[in-house]
Structure formats: C-alpha cells, structure tokens
C-alpha cells in the first residue's frame, strides 16, 4: 500500500465518523487516529518524542 491509498482510507474513515457521530465523532476519530499513529511509530520506528516524529529522514 502506498501513502496515497492510506491517505484515501483515512479520509474516508474520517468522513464516516463525521457523518455518523457529528462533529464530536469527527474530533474523537482524529484524536484516536493521532494516538494510534504515535503508538505505531513508537513501536515500529523507535521514535521517542515529538521531535522524532516530525524529523525528516534522509531528505536534503
């Protein structure tokens, strides 16, 4: 799966959350998605802090 496909699925899931749960459901989906991203990055990449998550790797 490339990043465009993952972005498409994430957008569709957020749209479903907004339609089903209104604005509160939309915000909850964003918060839980960010928590899942942070947990996944920590477990797979070993990123420890926010600066590690935001750092560009191998560019420039």
Short mmCIF file of N, CA, C and O in Angstrom, two decimals:
data_model
loop_
_atom_site.label_atom_id
_atom_site.label_comp_id
_atom_site.label_asym_id
_atom_site.label_seq_id
_atom_site.Cartn_x
_atom_site.Cartn_y
_atom_site.Cartn_z
N UNK A 1 0.84 -1.18 0.00
CA UNK A 1 0.00 0.00 0.00
C UNK A 1 0.88 1.24 0.00
O UNK A 1 1.78 1.36 0.81
N UNK A 2 0.59 2.16 -0.87
CA UNK A 2 1.37 3.40 -0.87
C UNK A 2 0.66 4.46 -0.02
O UNK A 2 -0.45 4.26 0.46
N UNK A 3 1.31 5.58 0.15
CA UNK A 3 0.79 6.61 1.05
C UNK A 3 -0.50 7.25 0.53
O UNK A 3 -1.34 7.67 1.32
N UNK A 4 -0.67 7.30 -0.79
CA UNK A 4 -1.91 7.86 -1.33
C UNK A 4 -3.11 6.99 -0.97
O UNK A 4 -4.18 7.51 -0.61
N UNK A 5 -2.94 5.69 -1.03
CA UNK A 5 -4.02 4.78 -0.68
C UNK A 5 -4.35 4.86 0.81
O UNK A 5 -5.53 4.88 1.19
N UNK A 6 -3.33 4.93 1.62
CA UNK A 6 -3.55 5.04 3.06
C UNK A 6 -4.25 6.36 3.39
O UNK A 6 -5.17 6.41 4.20
N UNK A 7 -3.84 7.44 2.74
CA UNK A 7 -4.49 8.73 2.93
C UNK A 7 -5.95 8.72 2.50
O UNK A 7 -6.81 9.31 3.15
N UNK A 8 -6.23 8.01 1.40
CA UNK A 8 -7.61 7.89 0.94
C UNK A 8 -8.46 7.15 1.96
O UNK A 8 -9.57 7.60 2.31
N UNK A 9 -7.97 6.04 2.49
CA UNK A 9 -8.71 5.30 3.50
C UNK A 9 -8.90 6.12 4.77
O UNK A 9 -9.97 6.09 5.38
N UNK A 10 -7.88 6.85 5.18
CA UNK A 10 -8.01 7.68 6.38
C UNK A 10 -9.07 8.76 6.17
O UNK A 10 -9.88 9.02 7.07
N UNK A 11 -9.08 9.38 5.01
CA UNK A 11 -10.09 10.39 4.72
C UNK A 11 -11.49 9.82 4.70
O UNK A 11 -12.44 10.44 5.20
N UNK A 12 -11.64 8.64 4.11
CA UNK A 12 -12.96 8.01 4.08
C UNK A 12 -13.44 7.64 5.48
O UNK A 12 -14.62 7.82 5.81
N UNK A 13 -12.55 7.13 6.31
CA UNK A 13 -12.93 6.80 7.68
C UNK A 13 -13.31 8.03 8.48
O UNK A 13 -14.26 8.00 9.27
N UNK A 14 -12.60 9.14 8.28
CA UNK A 14 -12.96 10.38 8.97
C UNK A 14 -14.31 10.91 8.47
O UNK A 14 -15.09 11.45 9.26
N UNK A 15 -14.58 10.75 7.20
CA UNK A 15 -15.87 11.18 6.66
C UNK A 15 -17.01 10.35 7.25
O UNK A 15 -18.07 10.88 7.58
N UNK A 16 -16.78 9.05 7.39
CA UNK A 16 -17.81 8.19 8.00
C UNK A 16 -18.02 8.59 9.46
O UNK A 16 -19.15 8.65 9.94
N UNK A 17 -16.93 8.88 10.18
CA UNK A 17 -17.05 9.28 11.58
C UNK A 17 -17.82 10.60 11.70
O UNK A 17 -18.64 10.77 12.59
N UNK A 18 -17.57 11.53 10.78
CA UNK A 18 -18.27 12.81 10.81
C UNK A 18 -19.76 12.63 10.50
O UNK A 18 -20.61 13.27 11.12
N UNK A 19 -20.06 11.75 9.54
CA UNK A 19 -21.46 11.54 9.17
C UNK A 19 -22.23 10.82 10.27
O UNK A 19 -23.38 11.15 10.54
N UNK A 20 -21.59 9.85 10.91
CA UNK A 20 -22.29 9.04 11.90
C UNK A 20 -22.33 9.71 13.27
O UNK A 20 -23.34 9.63 13.97
N UNK A 21 -21.23 10.37 13.65
CA UNK A 21 -21.15 10.89 15.01
C UNK A 21 -21.18 12.39 15.11
O UNK A 21 -21.04 12.94 16.20
N UNK A 22 -21.34 13.06 14.00
CA UNK A 22 -21.34 14.52 14.03
C UNK A 22 -19.95 15.07 14.31
O UNK A 22 -18.93 14.39 14.12
N UNK A 23 -19.90 16.29 14.76
CA UNK A 23 -18.61 16.95 14.99
C UNK A 23 -17.83 16.29 16.12
O UNK A 23 -16.61 16.14 16.04
N UNK A 24 -18.52 15.85 17.16
CA UNK A 24 -17.84 15.19 18.29
C UNK A 24 -17.22 13.87 17.85
O UNK A 24 -16.10 13.53 18.23
N UNK A 25 -17.92 13.11 17.02
CA UNK A 25 -17.37 11.86 16.49
C UNK A 25 -16.17 12.11 15.59
O UNK A 25 -15.21 11.33 15.59
N UNK A 26 -16.23 13.17 14.82
CA UNK A 26 -15.12 13.54 13.96
C UNK A 26 -13.88 13.88 14.78
O UNK A 26 -12.78 13.41 14.48
N UNK A 27 -14.05 14.67 15.82
CA UNK A 27 -12.91 15.03 16.67
C UNK A 27 -12.35 13.81 17.40
O UNK A 27 -11.13 13.66 17.52
N UNK A 28 -13.22 12.93 17.86
CA UNK A 28 -12.77 11.72 18.52
C UNK A 28 -11.98 10.83 17.56
O UNK A 28 -10.96 10.26 17.93
N UNK A 29 -12.42 10.73 16.32
CA UNK A 29 -11.71 9.94 15.32
C UNK A 29 -10.33 10.52 15.06
O UNK A 29 -9.34 9.78 14.92
N UNK A 30 -10.20 11.83 15.02
CA UNK A 30 -8.90 12.46 14.79
C UNK A 30 -7.97 12.22 15.98
O UNK A 30 -6.80 11.87 15.81
N UNK A 31 -8.48 12.37 17.19
CA UNK A 31 -7.65 12.17 18.38
C UNK A 31 -7.19 10.72 18.48
O UNK A 31 -6.01 10.44 18.73
N UNK A 32 -8.09 9.78 18.27
CA UNK A 32 -7.72 8.37 18.34
C UNK A 32 -6.78 7.98 17.21
O UNK A 32 -5.88 7.16 17.39
N UNK A 33 -6.98 8.57 16.05
CA UNK A 33 -6.06 8.31 14.93
C UNK A 33 -4.66 8.81 15.22
O UNK A 33 -3.66 8.15 14.92
N UNK A 34 -4.56 9.99 15.82
CA UNK A 34 -3.24 10.53 16.18
C UNK A 34 -2.58 9.68 17.26
O UNK A 34 -1.36 9.44 17.20
N UNK A 35 -3.35 9.20 18.21
CA UNK A 35 -2.79 8.33 19.24
C UNK A 35 -2.31 7.02 18.64
O UNK A 35 -1.25 6.50 19.00
N UNK A 36 -3.06 6.47 17.71
CA UNK A 36 -2.65 5.25 17.03
C UNK A 36 -1.41 5.45 16.20
O UNK A 36 -0.53 4.58 16.15
N UNK A 37 -1.31 6.59 15.53
CA UNK A 37 -0.11 6.91 14.75
C UNK A 37 1.11 7.01 15.66
O UNK A 37 2.16 6.44 15.36
N UNK A 38 0.97 7.69 16.78
CA UNK A 38 2.09 7.83 17.71
C UNK A 38 2.51 6.48 18.28
O UNK A 38 3.70 6.17 18.36
N UNK A 39 1.53 5.65 18.63
CA UNK A 39 1.86 4.31 19.16
C UNK A 39 2.52 3.45 18.10
O UNK A 39 3.50 2.75 18.38
N UNK A 40 2.01 3.49 16.89
CA UNK A 40 2.60 2.71 15.82
C UNK A 40 4.01 3.15 15.48
O UNK A 40 4.90 2.33 15.25
N UNK A 41 4.22 4.46 15.45
CA UNK A 41 5.57 4.96 15.16
C UNK A 41 6.53 4.59 16.29
O UNK A 41 7.68 4.26 16.04
N UNK A 42 6.06 4.63 17.52
CA UNK A 42 6.92 4.28 18.64
C UNK A 42 7.28 2.80 18.60
O UNK A 42 8.42 2.42 18.83
N UNK A 43 6.31 1.95 18.31
CA UNK A 43 6.56 0.51 18.32
C UNK A 43 7.39 0.04 17.14
O UNK A 43 8.21 -0.86 17.28
N UNK A 44 7.20 0.64 15.97
CA UNK A 44 7.92 0.15 14.79
C UNK A 44 9.22 0.90 14.54
O UNK A 44 10.21 0.29 14.18
N UNK A 45 9.21 2.20 14.69
CA UNK A 45 10.37 3.01 14.34
C UNK A 45 11.24 3.36 15.52
O UNK A 45 12.35 3.85 15.36
N UNK A 46 10.74 3.19 16.72
CA UNK A 46 11.50 3.54 17.90
C UNK A 46 11.54 5.04 18.17
O UNK A 46 12.39 5.51 18.91
N UNK A 47 10.63 5.81 17.58
CA UNK A 47 10.58 7.24 17.82
C UNK A 47 10.17 7.48 19.27
O UNK A 47 9.25 6.87 19.78
N UNK A 48 10.87 8.35 19.94
CA UNK A 48 10.63 8.55 21.36
C UNK A 48 9.86 9.82 21.68
O UNK A 48 9.16 9.88 22.65
N UNK A 49 10.01 10.84 20.88
CA UNK A 49 9.36 12.10 21.20
C UNK A 49 8.76 12.75 19.97
O UNK A 49 8.84 12.22 18.85
N UNK A 50 8.15 13.89 20.17
CA UNK A 50 7.51 14.60 19.08
C UNK A 50 8.52 15.07 18.06
O UNK A 50 8.24 15.08 16.86
N UNK A 51 9.73 15.43 18.50
CA UNK A 51 10.75 15.86 17.55
C UNK A 51 11.19 14.72 16.65
O UNK A 51 11.50 14.92 15.48
N UNK A 52 11.18 13.48 17.15
CA UNK A 52 11.50 12.33 16.31
C UNK A 52 10.39 12.06 15.30
O UNK A 52 10.66 11.61 14.18
N UNK A 53 9.16 12.32 15.68
CA UNK A 53 8.05 12.12 14.75
C UNK A 53 8.05 13.14 13.63
O UNK A 53 7.68 12.85 12.51
N UNK A 54 8.48 14.37 13.94
CA UNK A 54 8.43 15.44 12.96
C UNK A 54 9.72 15.55 12.12
O UNK A 54 9.73 16.27 11.14
N UNK A 55 10.77 14.87 12.53
CA UNK A 55 12.04 14.99 11.83
C UNK A 55 11.96 14.36 10.45
O UNK A 55 11.34 13.33 10.25
N UNK A 56 12.61 15.00 9.50
CA UNK A 56 12.69 14.46 8.15
C UNK A 56 13.88 13.54 8.09
O UNK A 56 14.98 13.90 8.50
N UNK A 57 13.66 12.37 7.55
CA UNK A 57 14.74 11.39 7.49
C UNK A 57 15.26 11.27 6.07
O UNK A 57 14.52 10.97 5.15
N UNK A 58 16.55 11.48 5.93
CA UNK A 58 17.21 11.25 4.65
C UNK A 58 16.84 12.23 3.55
O UNK A 58 17.00 11.93 2.39
N UNK A 59 16.35 13.38 3.90
CA UNK A 59 16.00 14.39 2.90
C UNK A 59 16.92 15.59 3.04
O UNK A 59 17.05 16.15 4.10
N UNK A 60 17.47 15.99 1.93
CA UNK A 60 18.28 17.20 1.90
C UNK A 60 19.54 17.03 2.56
O UNK A 60 20.36 17.43 3.11
#
